[in-house]
């Protein structure tokens, strides 16, 4: 999984802490965690295409959350950044080579692909079961002053 | 996930169908599914290092299963090929940049990393719950003649 997933998740939490009304540039979001701005911008564009953040143009432009954190699951963010493909990609090698039977013998899903898909499904279910608001609540328990530190830094830039 | 996982899983099933006594070269295993032999050999060496197959040297050398399929889980094979790292790698960006607090504030795991780990655990649990023998049984229900096709091909090479 790319680092972009970690960056996107932290950026969503940061946007929530900043407040839904305010748009923040990718450069500022990147500076807050010393991330490369161009690459974070790419991740934020991906979140925008997925409808998780909104891209606002103009002098006060930037990104803001498109909906509340309790309506964004971890799966939404992972799918936005990593794409919809499963981690295990079946290339149907059972149909390749001298052991292959007639094509009509392969109507049923390969047993190996099916087994790997069950594990992928368990992973996706767990990602879907957790919203970013659950994560935010735990983060604030650990670091109650994190939102204020961020707002203070932004206000004094 | 690399194609190596798919290849390794099919190779383990093929070794079981060939029979535990017989060692088969990477070149033959590769030829049966028209895979690149050098790259399949690399995967089989990884399975050998993980104790899933045994590498046998000599004129009748090659690879054979190190233990029965009901003692090999999908997780064993995935870990052998992909390594032990979790898919999501936390780089602790919460500790980077102007918003970072004192290092002692970060004793607890990052809430984002913890949430992602719960999903990874669900995936690993499902991979651990399925043995290659479960997969073999389903594959044989779909294609009862698969083992015989393989043995016939090997015997007539």
PDB file of C-alpha atoms in Angstrom:
ATOM      1  CA  UNK A   1       0.000   0.000   0.000  1.00  0.00           C
ATOM      2  CA  UNK A   2       1.327   3.454  -0.849  1.00  0.00           C
ATOM      3  CA  UNK A   3       2.243   6.109   1.724  1.00  0.00           C
ATOM      4  CA  UNK A   4      -0.558   8.117   0.115  1.00  0.00           C
ATOM      5  CA  UNK A   5      -3.131   6.254   2.215  1.00  0.00           C
ATOM      6  CA  UNK A   6      -1.494   7.367   5.473  1.00  0.00           C
ATOM      7  CA  UNK A   7      -1.230  10.935   4.196  1.00  0.00           C
ATOM      8  CA  UNK A   8      -4.822  11.022   2.984  1.00  0.00           C
ATOM      9  CA  UNK A   9      -6.174   9.701   6.293  1.00  0.00           C
ATOM     10  CA  UNK A  10      -4.229  12.258   8.337  1.00  0.00           C
ATOM     11  CA  UNK A  11      -5.280  15.032   5.936  1.00  0.00           C
ATOM     12  CA  UNK A  12      -8.964  14.160   6.377  1.00  0.00           C
ATOM     13  CA  UNK A  13      -8.596  14.328  10.160  1.00  0.00           C
ATOM     14  CA  UNK A  14      -6.737  17.629   9.854  1.00  0.00           C
ATOM     15  CA  UNK A  15      -9.492  19.076   7.623  1.00  0.00           C
ATOM     16  CA  UNK A  16     -12.065  18.048  10.228  1.00  0.00           C
ATOM     17  CA  UNK A  17     -10.068  19.727  12.989  1.00  0.00           C
ATOM     18  CA  UNK A  18      -9.689  22.900  10.935  1.00  0.00           C
ATOM     19  CA  UNK A  19     -13.476  23.043  10.477  1.00  0.00           C
ATOM     20  CA  UNK A  20     -15.711  22.227   7.559  1.00  0.00           C
ATOM     21  CA  UNK A  21     -16.196  25.776   6.386  1.00  0.00           C
ATOM     22  CA  UNK A  22     -12.548  26.490   5.690  1.00  0.00           C
ATOM     23  CA  UNK A  23     -10.623  25.366   2.605  1.00  0.00           C
ATOM     24  CA  UNK A  24      -6.898  24.682   3.068  1.00  0.00           C
ATOM     25  CA  UNK A  25      -4.312  24.361   0.324  1.00  0.00           C
ATOM     26  CA  UNK A  26      -2.420  21.133  -0.281  1.00  0.00           C
ATOM     27  CA  UNK A  27       0.788  23.097   0.408  1.00  0.00           C
ATOM     28  CA  UNK A  28      -0.366  24.000   3.928  1.00  0.00           C
ATOM     29  CA  UNK A  29      -1.673  20.533   4.702  1.00  0.00           C
ATOM     30  CA  UNK A  30       1.658  19.139   3.483  1.00  0.00           C
ATOM     31  CA  UNK A  31       3.726  21.638   5.483  1.00  0.00           C
ATOM     32  CA  UNK A  32       1.951  20.662   8.701  1.00  0.00           C
ATOM     33  CA  UNK A  33       3.481  17.164   8.510  1.00  0.00           C
ATOM     34  CA  UNK A  34       6.510  18.037   6.326  1.00  0.00           C
ATOM     35  CA  UNK A  35       5.188  16.026   3.373  1.00  0.00           C
ATOM     36  CA  UNK A  36       6.046  16.667  -0.309  1.00  0.00           C
ATOM     37  CA  UNK A  37       3.300  19.103  -1.422  1.00  0.00           C
ATOM     38  CA  UNK A  38       2.994  17.912  -5.039  1.00  0.00           C
ATOM     39  CA  UNK A  39       2.515  14.305  -4.010  1.00  0.00           C
ATOM     40  CA  UNK A  40       0.037  15.175  -1.253  1.00  0.00           C
ATOM     41  CA  UNK A  41      -1.843  17.291  -3.792  1.00  0.00           C
ATOM     42  CA  UNK A  42      -2.136  14.187  -5.985  1.00  0.00           C
ATOM     43  CA  UNK A  43      -3.701  12.259  -3.085  1.00  0.00           C
ATOM     44  CA  UNK A  44      -6.102  15.122  -2.318  1.00  0.00           C
ATOM     45  CA  UNK A  45      -7.178  15.222  -5.969  1.00  0.00           C
ATOM     46  CA  UNK A  46      -7.920  11.510  -5.716  1.00  0.00           C
ATOM     47  CA  UNK A  47     -10.012  12.156  -2.574  1.00  0.00           C
ATOM     48  CA  UNK A  48     -11.832  14.915  -4.502  1.00  0.00           C
ATOM     49  CA  UNK A  49     -12.614  12.545  -7.406  1.00  0.00           C
ATOM     50  CA  UNK A  50     -14.045  10.101  -4.849  1.00  0.00           C
ATOM     51  CA  UNK A  51     -16.254  12.818  -3.338  1.00  0.00           C
ATOM     52  CA  UNK A  52     -14.504  12.729   0.045  1.00  0.00           C
ATOM     53  CA  UNK A  53     -13.116  16.265  -0.159  1.00  0.00           C
ATOM     54  CA  UNK A  54     -14.135  19.225  -2.297  1.00  0.00           C
ATOM     55  CA  UNK A  55     -11.631  21.236  -4.256  1.00  0.00           C
ATOM     56  CA  UNK A  56     -12.343  24.965  -3.929  1.00  0.00           C
ATOM     57  CA  UNK A  57     -10.759  27.343  -6.446  1.00  0.00           C
ATOM     58  CA  UNK A  58      -9.946  31.018  -5.993  1.00  0.00           C
ATOM     59  CA  UNK A  59      -7.773  33.037  -3.603  1.00  0.00           C
ATOM     60  CA  UNK A  60      -9.305  31.365  -0.544  1.00  0.00           C
ATOM     61  CA  UNK A  61      -9.253  28.018  -2.328  1.00  0.00           C
ATOM     62  CA  UNK A  62      -7.928  24.628  -1.349  1.00  0.00           C
ATOM     63  CA  UNK A  63      -9.589  21.514  -0.003  1.00  0.00           C
ATOM     64  CA  UNK A  64     -12.336  20.980   2.509  1.00  0.00           C
ATOM     65  CA  UNK A  65     -14.220  17.871   3.598  1.00  0.00           C
ATOM     66  CA  UNK A  66     -17.178  17.080   1.344  1.00  0.00           C
ATOM     67  CA  UNK A  67     -19.073  15.387   4.169  1.00  0.00           C
ATOM     68  CA  UNK A  68     -18.844  14.704   7.885  1.00  0.00           C
ATOM     69  CA  UNK A  69     -16.229  12.234   9.152  1.00  0.00           C
ATOM     70  CA  UNK A  70     -18.926   9.846  10.395  1.00  0.00           C
ATOM     71  CA  UNK A  71     -19.922   9.406   6.748  1.00  0.00           C
ATOM     72  CA  UNK A  72     -16.414   8.559   5.544  1.00  0.00           C
ATOM     73  CA  UNK A  73     -15.166   5.030   6.164  1.00  0.00           C
ATOM     74  CA  UNK A  74     -11.560   3.851   6.061  1.00  0.00           C
ATOM     75  CA  UNK A  75     -12.567   1.836   2.993  1.00  0.00           C
ATOM     76  CA  UNK A  76     -13.695   5.011   1.189  1.00  0.00           C
ATOM     77  CA  UNK A  77     -10.248   6.547   1.621  1.00  0.00           C
ATOM     78  CA  UNK A  78      -8.294   3.374   0.795  1.00  0.00           C
ATOM     79  CA  UNK A  79     -10.371   2.824  -2.370  1.00  0.00           C
ATOM     80  CA  UNK A  80      -9.937   6.472  -3.396  1.00  0.00           C
ATOM     81  CA  UNK A  81      -6.147   6.265  -3.135  1.00  0.00           C
ATOM     82  CA  UNK A  82      -5.404   2.642  -4.063  1.00  0.00           C
ATOM     83  CA  UNK A  83      -8.184   2.035  -6.560  1.00  0.00           C
ATOM     84  CA  UNK A  84     -10.895  -0.613  -6.501  1.00  0.00           C
ATOM     85  CA  UNK A  85      -8.788  -3.665  -7.439  1.00  0.00           C
ATOM     86  CA  UNK A  86      -8.302  -6.509  -4.979  1.00  0.00           C
ATOM     87  CA  UNK A  87      -4.774  -7.021  -3.667  1.00  0.00           C
ATOM     88  CA  UNK A  88      -4.659 -10.561  -5.074  1.00  0.00           C
ATOM     89  CA  UNK A  89      -5.041 -10.537  -8.831  1.00  0.00           C
ATOM     90  CA  UNK A  90      -6.024 -13.896 -10.384  1.00  0.00           C
ATOM     91  CA  UNK A  91      -4.449 -14.278 -13.828  1.00  0.00           C
ATOM     92  CA  UNK A  92      -6.106 -17.672 -14.413  1.00  0.00           C
ATOM     93  CA  UNK A  93      -2.845 -19.580 -14.726  1.00  0.00           C
ATOM     94  CA  UNK A  94      -4.879 -22.768 -14.239  1.00  0.00           C
ATOM     95  CA  UNK A  95      -6.011 -22.217 -17.853  1.00  0.00           C
ATOM     96  CA  UNK A  96      -2.450 -21.808 -19.146  1.00  0.00           C
ATOM     97  CA  UNK A  97      -0.207 -24.552 -20.437  1.00  0.00           C
ATOM     98  CA  UNK A  98      -0.416 -28.259 -21.171  1.00  0.00           C
ATOM     99  CA  UNK A  99      -2.662 -29.042 -18.211  1.00  0.00           C
ATOM    100  CA  UNK A 100      -5.463 -26.751 -19.325  1.00  0.00           C
ATOM    101  CA  UNK A 101      -8.840 -28.330 -20.034  1.00  0.00           C
ATOM    102  CA  UNK A 102     -11.506 -26.968 -22.382  1.00  0.00           C
ATOM    103  CA  UNK A 103     -12.411 -23.301 -21.655  1.00  0.00           C
ATOM    104  CA  UNK A 104     -15.963 -24.261 -20.618  1.00  0.00           C
ATOM    105  CA  UNK A 105     -14.486 -26.222 -17.683  1.00  0.00           C
ATOM    106  CA  UNK A 106     -13.541 -22.948 -16.002  1.00  0.00           C
ATOM    107  CA  UNK A 107     -16.974 -21.440 -15.426  1.00  0.00           C
ATOM    108  CA  UNK A 108     -16.546 -21.650 -11.637  1.00  0.00           C
ATOM    109  CA  UNK A 109     -14.138 -19.255  -9.952  1.00  0.00           C
ATOM    110  CA  UNK A 110     -10.674 -20.700  -9.323  1.00  0.00           C
ATOM    111  CA  UNK A 111     -10.595 -22.178  -5.805  1.00  0.00           C
ATOM    112  CA  UNK A 112      -7.405 -20.259  -5.045  1.00  0.00           C
ATOM    113  CA  UNK A 113      -8.867 -16.924  -6.189  1.00  0.00           C
ATOM    114  CA  UNK A 114     -12.019 -17.627  -4.183  1.00  0.00           C
ATOM    115  CA  UNK A 115     -10.040 -18.330  -1.027  1.00  0.00           C
ATOM    116  CA  UNK A 116      -8.005 -15.157  -1.435  1.00  0.00           C
ATOM    117  CA  UNK A 117     -11.185 -13.150  -2.084  1.00  0.00           C
ATOM    118  CA  UNK A 118     -12.689 -14.321   1.204  1.00  0.00           C
ATOM    119  CA  UNK A 119      -9.707 -12.818   3.025  1.00  0.00           C
ATOM    120  CA  UNK A 120      -9.929  -9.595   1.002  1.00  0.00           C
ATOM    121  CA  UNK A 121     -13.617  -9.365   1.904  1.00  0.00           C
ATOM    122  CA  UNK A 122     -12.827  -9.704   5.622  1.00  0.00           C
ATOM    123  CA  UNK A 123     -10.327  -6.843   5.257  1.00  0.00           C
ATOM    124  CA  UNK A 124     -12.782  -4.636   3.369  1.00  0.00           C
ATOM    125  CA  UNK A 125     -15.570  -5.327   5.863  1.00  0.00           C
ATOM    126  CA  UNK A 126     -13.344  -4.168   8.700  1.00  0.00           C
ATOM    127  CA  UNK A 127     -12.333  -1.040   6.754  1.00  0.00           C
ATOM    128  CA  UNK A 128     -15.999  -0.328   6.017  1.00  0.00           C
ATOM    129  CA  UNK A 129     -16.973  -0.812   9.662  1.00  0.00           C
ATOM    130  CA  UNK A 130     -14.730   2.002  10.858  1.00  0.00           C
ATOM    131  CA  UNK A 131     -15.509   5.635  10.094  1.00  0.00           C
ATOM    132  CA  UNK A 132     -12.983   8.447  10.246  1.00  0.00           C
ATOM    133  CA  UNK A 133     -15.028   9.850  13.120  1.00  0.00           C
ATOM    134  CA  UNK A 134     -14.261   6.700  15.162  1.00  0.00           C
ATOM    135  CA  UNK A 135     -10.579   7.268  14.406  1.00  0.00           C
ATOM    136  CA  UNK A 136     -10.812  10.982  15.236  1.00  0.00           C
ATOM    137  CA  UNK A 137     -12.399  10.214  18.596  1.00  0.00           C
ATOM    138  CA  UNK A 138      -9.571   7.826  19.508  1.00  0.00           C
ATOM    139  CA  UNK A 139      -6.941  10.297  18.282  1.00  0.00           C
ATOM    140  CA  UNK A 140      -8.427  13.054  20.457  1.00  0.00           C
ATOM    141  CA  UNK A 141      -8.430  10.783  23.498  1.00  0.00           C
ATOM    142  CA  UNK A 142      -4.691  10.298  22.980  1.00  0.00           C
ATOM    143  CA  UNK A 143      -3.912  13.917  22.087  1.00  0.00           C
ATOM    144  CA  UNK A 144      -6.721  16.251  23.224  1.00  0.00           C
ATOM    145  CA  UNK A 145      -4.741  19.313  22.142  1.00  0.00           C
ATOM    146  CA  UNK A 146      -4.041  18.135  18.561  1.00  0.00           C
ATOM    147  CA  UNK A 147      -6.930  20.098  16.967  1.00  0.00           C
ATOM    148  CA  UNK A 148      -5.977  23.319  18.761  1.00  0.00           C
ATOM    149  CA  UNK A 149      -2.290  22.961  17.815  1.00  0.00           C
ATOM    150  CA  UNK A 150      -3.308  22.714  14.166  1.00  0.00           C
ATOM    151  CA  UNK A 151      -5.705  25.688  14.276  1.00  0.00           C
ATOM    152  CA  UNK A 152      -3.143  27.786  16.127  1.00  0.00           C
ATOM    153  CA  UNK A 153      -0.453  27.036  13.533  1.00  0.00           C
ATOM    154  CA  UNK A 154      -2.784  27.860  10.629  1.00  0.00           C
ATOM    155  CA  UNK A 155      -3.926  31.124  12.234  1.00  0.00           C
ATOM    156  CA  UNK A 156      -0.341  32.313  12.745  1.00  0.00           C
ATOM    157  CA  UNK A 157       1.095  31.397   9.357  1.00  0.00           C
TER     158      UNK A 157
ATOM    159  CA  UNK B   1       0.428  -8.245  -4.145  1.00  0.00           C
ATOM    160  CA  UNK B   2       2.843  -9.861  -6.575  1.00  0.00           C
ATOM    161  CA  UNK B   3       1.890 -12.533  -9.106  1.00  0.00           C
ATOM    162  CA  UNK B   4       4.298 -14.733  -7.154  1.00  0.00           C
ATOM    163  CA  UNK B   5       1.577 -15.471  -4.596  1.00  0.00           C
ATOM    164  CA  UNK B   6      -0.738 -16.920  -7.251  1.00  0.00           C
ATOM    165  CA  UNK B   7       2.107 -18.958  -8.722  1.00  0.00           C
ATOM    166  CA  UNK B   8       3.248 -20.246  -5.332  1.00  0.00           C
ATOM    167  CA  UNK B   9      -0.276 -21.321  -4.344  1.00  0.00           C
ATOM    168  CA  UNK B  10      -0.836 -23.199  -7.615  1.00  0.00           C
ATOM    169  CA  UNK B  11       2.614 -24.794  -7.344  1.00  0.00           C
ATOM    170  CA  UNK B  12       1.846 -26.108  -3.843  1.00  0.00           C
ATOM    171  CA  UNK B  13      -1.376 -27.688  -5.111  1.00  0.00           C
ATOM    172  CA  UNK B  14       0.480 -29.160  -8.075  1.00  0.00           C
ATOM    173  CA  UNK B  15       3.155 -30.640  -5.792  1.00  0.00           C
ATOM    174  CA  UNK B  16       0.410 -32.233  -3.707  1.00  0.00           C
ATOM    175  CA  UNK B  17      -1.202 -33.732  -6.804  1.00  0.00           C
ATOM    176  CA  UNK B  18       2.130 -35.075  -8.018  1.00  0.00           C
ATOM    177  CA  UNK B  19       2.643 -36.837  -4.683  1.00  0.00           C
ATOM    178  CA  UNK B  20       4.790 -36.060  -1.701  1.00  0.00           C
ATOM    179  CA  UNK B  21       7.582 -38.469  -2.533  1.00  0.00           C
ATOM    180  CA  UNK B  22       8.499 -36.949  -5.859  1.00  0.00           C
ATOM    181  CA  UNK B  23      10.624 -33.831  -6.346  1.00  0.00           C
ATOM    182  CA  UNK B  24       9.861 -31.692  -9.399  1.00  0.00           C
ATOM    183  CA  UNK B  25      12.070 -29.001 -10.890  1.00  0.00           C
ATOM    184  CA  UNK B  26      11.017 -25.376 -11.007  1.00  0.00           C
ATOM    185  CA  UNK B  27      11.324 -25.576 -14.816  1.00  0.00           C
ATOM    186  CA  UNK B  28       8.727 -28.362 -15.009  1.00  0.00           C
ATOM    187  CA  UNK B  29       6.361 -26.683 -12.562  1.00  0.00           C
ATOM    188  CA  UNK B  30       6.715 -23.477 -14.582  1.00  0.00           C
ATOM    189  CA  UNK B  31       6.153 -25.235 -17.912  1.00  0.00           C
ATOM    190  CA  UNK B  32       2.888 -26.755 -16.703  1.00  0.00           C
ATOM    191  CA  UNK B  33       1.334 -23.262 -16.490  1.00  0.00           C
ATOM    192  CA  UNK B  34       3.647 -21.506 -19.002  1.00  0.00           C
ATOM    193  CA  UNK B  35       5.250 -19.346 -16.316  1.00  0.00           C
ATOM    194  CA  UNK B  36       8.764 -17.815 -16.487  1.00  0.00           C
ATOM    195  CA  UNK B  37      10.960 -20.538 -14.862  1.00  0.00           C
ATOM    196  CA  UNK B  38      13.544 -18.222 -13.259  1.00  0.00           C
ATOM    197  CA  UNK B  39      10.883 -16.154 -11.527  1.00  0.00           C
ATOM    198  CA  UNK B  40       8.931 -19.204 -10.383  1.00  0.00           C
ATOM    199  CA  UNK B  41      12.192 -20.639  -9.063  1.00  0.00           C
ATOM    200  CA  UNK B  42      12.589 -17.495  -6.962  1.00  0.00           C
ATOM    201  CA  UNK B  43       9.131 -18.044  -5.441  1.00  0.00           C
ATOM    202  CA  UNK B  44       9.876 -21.699  -4.749  1.00  0.00           C
ATOM    203  CA  UNK B  45      13.129 -20.744  -3.021  1.00  0.00           C
ATOM    204  CA  UNK B  46      11.095 -18.363  -0.833  1.00  0.00           C
ATOM    205  CA  UNK B  47       8.700 -21.232  -0.007  1.00  0.00           C
ATOM    206  CA  UNK B  48      11.735 -23.383   0.848  1.00  0.00           C
ATOM    207  CA  UNK B  49      13.124 -20.740   3.214  1.00  0.00           C
ATOM    208  CA  UNK B  50       9.720 -20.667   4.923  1.00  0.00           C
ATOM    209  CA  UNK B  51       9.742 -24.470   5.338  1.00  0.00           C
ATOM    210  CA  UNK B  52       6.726 -25.003   3.073  1.00  0.00           C
ATOM    211  CA  UNK B  53       8.619 -26.917   0.386  1.00  0.00           C
ATOM    212  CA  UNK B  54      11.937 -28.749   0.490  1.00  0.00           C
ATOM    213  CA  UNK B  55      14.620 -28.204  -2.107  1.00  0.00           C
ATOM    214  CA  UNK B  56      16.160 -31.532  -3.153  1.00  0.00           C
ATOM    215  CA  UNK B  57      19.504 -31.476  -4.975  1.00  0.00           C
ATOM    216  CA  UNK B  58      20.880 -34.059  -7.382  1.00  0.00           C
ATOM    217  CA  UNK B  59      19.763 -35.609 -10.683  1.00  0.00           C
ATOM    218  CA  UNK B  60      16.283 -36.375  -9.319  1.00  0.00           C
ATOM    219  CA  UNK B  61      16.204 -33.039  -7.528  1.00  0.00           C
ATOM    220  CA  UNK B  62      13.695 -30.248  -7.461  1.00  0.00           C
ATOM    221  CA  UNK B  63      11.027 -29.263  -4.998  1.00  0.00           C
ATOM    222  CA  UNK B  64       8.575 -31.275  -2.931  1.00  0.00           C
ATOM    223  CA  UNK B  65       6.127 -30.293  -0.201  1.00  0.00           C
ATOM    224  CA  UNK B  66       7.745 -30.163   3.234  1.00  0.00           C
ATOM    225  CA  UNK B  67       4.459 -31.009   4.960  1.00  0.00           C
ATOM    226  CA  UNK B  68       0.874 -31.969   4.210  1.00  0.00           C
ATOM    227  CA  UNK B  69      -1.455 -29.366   2.688  1.00  0.00           C
ATOM    228  CA  UNK B  70      -3.672 -29.388   5.787  1.00  0.00           C
ATOM    229  CA  UNK B  71      -0.689 -27.987   7.688  1.00  0.00           C
ATOM    230  CA  UNK B  72      -0.095 -25.120   5.261  1.00  0.00           C
ATOM    231  CA  UNK B  73      -2.366 -22.078   5.539  1.00  0.00           C
ATOM    232  CA  UNK B  74      -2.883 -19.391   2.927  1.00  0.00           C
ATOM    233  CA  UNK B  75      -1.170 -17.029   5.382  1.00  0.00           C
ATOM    234  CA  UNK B  76       1.959 -19.214   5.415  1.00  0.00           C
ATOM    235  CA  UNK B  77       2.294 -18.895   1.633  1.00  0.00           C
ATOM    236  CA  UNK B  78       1.452 -15.176   1.486  1.00  0.00           C
ATOM    237  CA  UNK B  79       3.973 -14.411   4.263  1.00  0.00           C
ATOM    238  CA  UNK B  80       6.634 -16.545   2.556  1.00  0.00           C
ATOM    239  CA  UNK B  81       6.263 -14.653  -0.725  1.00  0.00           C
ATOM    240  CA  UNK B  82       5.298 -11.140   0.390  1.00  0.00           C
ATOM    241  CA  UNK B  83       7.217 -10.933   3.653  1.00  0.00           C
ATOM    242  CA  UNK B  84       5.896 -10.283   7.160  1.00  0.00           C
ATOM    243  CA  UNK B  85       5.198  -6.536   6.841  1.00  0.00           C
ATOM    244  CA  UNK B  86       1.666  -5.189   7.077  1.00  0.00           C
ATOM    245  CA  UNK B  87       0.238  -3.643   3.914  1.00  0.00           C
ATOM    246  CA  UNK B  88      -0.252  -0.298   5.669  1.00  0.00           C
ATOM    247  CA  UNK B  89       3.038   1.130   6.868  1.00  0.00           C
ATOM    248  CA  UNK B  90       2.770   3.851   9.514  1.00  0.00           C
ATOM    249  CA  UNK B  91       5.581   6.378   9.098  1.00  0.00           C
ATOM    250  CA  UNK B  92       4.438   8.408  12.139  1.00  0.00           C
ATOM    251  CA  UNK B  93       3.769  11.581  10.181  1.00  0.00           C
ATOM    252  CA  UNK B  94       1.804  12.823  13.214  1.00  0.00           C
ATOM    253  CA  UNK B  95       5.248  13.382  14.814  1.00  0.00           C
ATOM    254  CA  UNK B  96       6.542  15.364  11.814  1.00  0.00           C
ATOM    255  CA  UNK B  97       6.320  19.087  11.328  1.00  0.00           C
ATOM    256  CA  UNK B  98       5.168  22.147  13.268  1.00  0.00           C
ATOM    257  CA  UNK B  99       2.214  20.367  14.874  1.00  0.00           C
ATOM    258  CA  UNK B 100       4.315  17.729  16.585  1.00  0.00           C
ATOM    259  CA  UNK B 101       4.194  17.582  20.368  1.00  0.00           C
ATOM    260  CA  UNK B 102       6.908  16.259  22.667  1.00  0.00           C
ATOM    261  CA  UNK B 103       8.070  12.736  21.745  1.00  0.00           C
ATOM    262  CA  UNK B 104       6.709  11.290  25.018  1.00  0.00           C
ATOM    263  CA  UNK B 105       3.190  12.241  23.867  1.00  0.00           C
ATOM    264  CA  UNK B 106       3.327   9.484  21.273  1.00  0.00           C
ATOM    265  CA  UNK B 107       3.586   6.424  23.485  1.00  0.00           C
ATOM    266  CA  UNK B 108       0.176   5.144  22.312  1.00  0.00           C
ATOM    267  CA  UNK B 109      -0.140   3.789  18.787  1.00  0.00           C
ATOM    268  CA  UNK B 110      -1.421   6.312  16.239  1.00  0.00           C
ATOM    269  CA  UNK B 111      -5.224   5.966  16.002  1.00  0.00           C
ATOM    270  CA  UNK B 112      -4.980   5.721  12.211  1.00  0.00           C
ATOM    271  CA  UNK B 113      -2.355   2.976  12.337  1.00  0.00           C
ATOM    272  CA  UNK B 114      -4.416   1.101  14.930  1.00  0.00           C
ATOM    273  CA  UNK B 115      -7.534   1.240  12.764  1.00  0.00           C
ATOM    274  CA  UNK B 116      -5.651   0.002   9.718  1.00  0.00           C
ATOM    275  CA  UNK B 117      -4.075  -2.785  11.790  1.00  0.00           C
ATOM    276  CA  UNK B 118      -7.500  -4.055  12.838  1.00  0.00           C
ATOM    277  CA  UNK B 119      -8.380  -4.516   9.166  1.00  0.00           C
ATOM    278  CA  UNK B 120      -5.046  -6.205   8.449  1.00  0.00           C
ATOM    279  CA  UNK B 121      -5.688  -8.561  11.362  1.00  0.00           C
ATOM    280  CA  UNK B 122      -9.098  -9.519   9.956  1.00  0.00           C
ATOM    281  CA  UNK B 123      -7.410 -10.303   6.620  1.00  0.00           C
ATOM    282  CA  UNK B 124      -4.665 -12.368   8.255  1.00  0.00           C
ATOM    283  CA  UNK B 125      -7.152 -14.259  10.424  1.00  0.00           C
ATOM    284  CA  UNK B 126      -9.074 -15.291   7.316  1.00  0.00           C
ATOM    285  CA  UNK B 127      -5.869 -16.342   5.541  1.00  0.00           C
ATOM    286  CA  UNK B 128      -4.841 -18.352   8.601  1.00  0.00           C
ATOM    287  CA  UNK B 129      -8.250 -20.020   8.817  1.00  0.00           C
ATOM    288  CA  UNK B 130      -7.943 -21.590   5.370  1.00  0.00           C
ATOM    289  CA  UNK B 131      -5.492 -24.395   4.665  1.00  0.00           C
ATOM    290  CA  UNK B 132      -4.275 -25.368   1.224  1.00  0.00           C
ATOM    291  CA  UNK B 133      -6.089 -28.659   1.748  1.00  0.00           C
ATOM    292  CA  UNK B 134      -9.414 -26.779   1.955  1.00  0.00           C
ATOM    293  CA  UNK B 135      -8.513 -25.089  -1.326  1.00  0.00           C
ATOM    294  CA  UNK B 136      -7.425 -28.392  -2.905  1.00  0.00           C
ATOM    295  CA  UNK B 137     -10.721 -30.030  -1.963  1.00  0.00           C
ATOM    296  CA  UNK B 138     -12.703 -27.232  -3.633  1.00  0.00           C
ATOM    297  CA  UNK B 139     -10.442 -27.296  -6.704  1.00  0.00           C
ATOM    298  CA  UNK B 140     -11.007 -31.056  -7.083  1.00  0.00           C
ATOM    299  CA  UNK B 141     -14.773 -30.638  -6.818  1.00  0.00           C
ATOM    300  CA  UNK B 142     -14.579 -28.224  -9.747  1.00  0.00           C
ATOM    301  CA  UNK B 143     -12.048 -30.204 -11.780  1.00  0.00           C
ATOM    302  CA  UNK B 144     -11.871 -33.825 -10.598  1.00  0.00           C
ATOM    303  CA  UNK B 145      -9.447 -34.743 -13.382  1.00  0.00           C
ATOM    304  CA  UNK B 146      -6.917 -31.963 -12.659  1.00  0.00           C
ATOM    305  CA  UNK B 147      -4.545 -34.171 -10.612  1.00  0.00           C
ATOM    306  CA  UNK B 148      -4.551 -36.917 -13.234  1.00  0.00           C
ATOM    307  CA  UNK B 149      -3.922 -34.452 -16.085  1.00  0.00           C
ATOM    308  CA  UNK B 150      -0.847 -33.208 -14.249  1.00  0.00           C
ATOM    309  CA  UNK B 151       0.507 -36.680 -13.452  1.00  0.00           C
ATOM    310  CA  UNK B 152      -0.099 -37.824 -17.014  1.00  0.00           C
ATOM    311  CA  UNK B 153       1.768 -34.835 -18.433  1.00  0.00           C
ATOM    312  CA  UNK B 154       4.736 -35.363 -16.089  1.00  0.00           C
ATOM    313  CA  UNK B 155       4.920 -39.083 -16.870  1.00  0.00           C
ATOM    314  CA  UNK B 156       5.024 -38.442 -20.623  1.00  0.00           C
ATOM    315  CA  UNK B 157       7.531 -35.596 -20.698  1.00  0.00           C
TER     316      UNK B 157
END
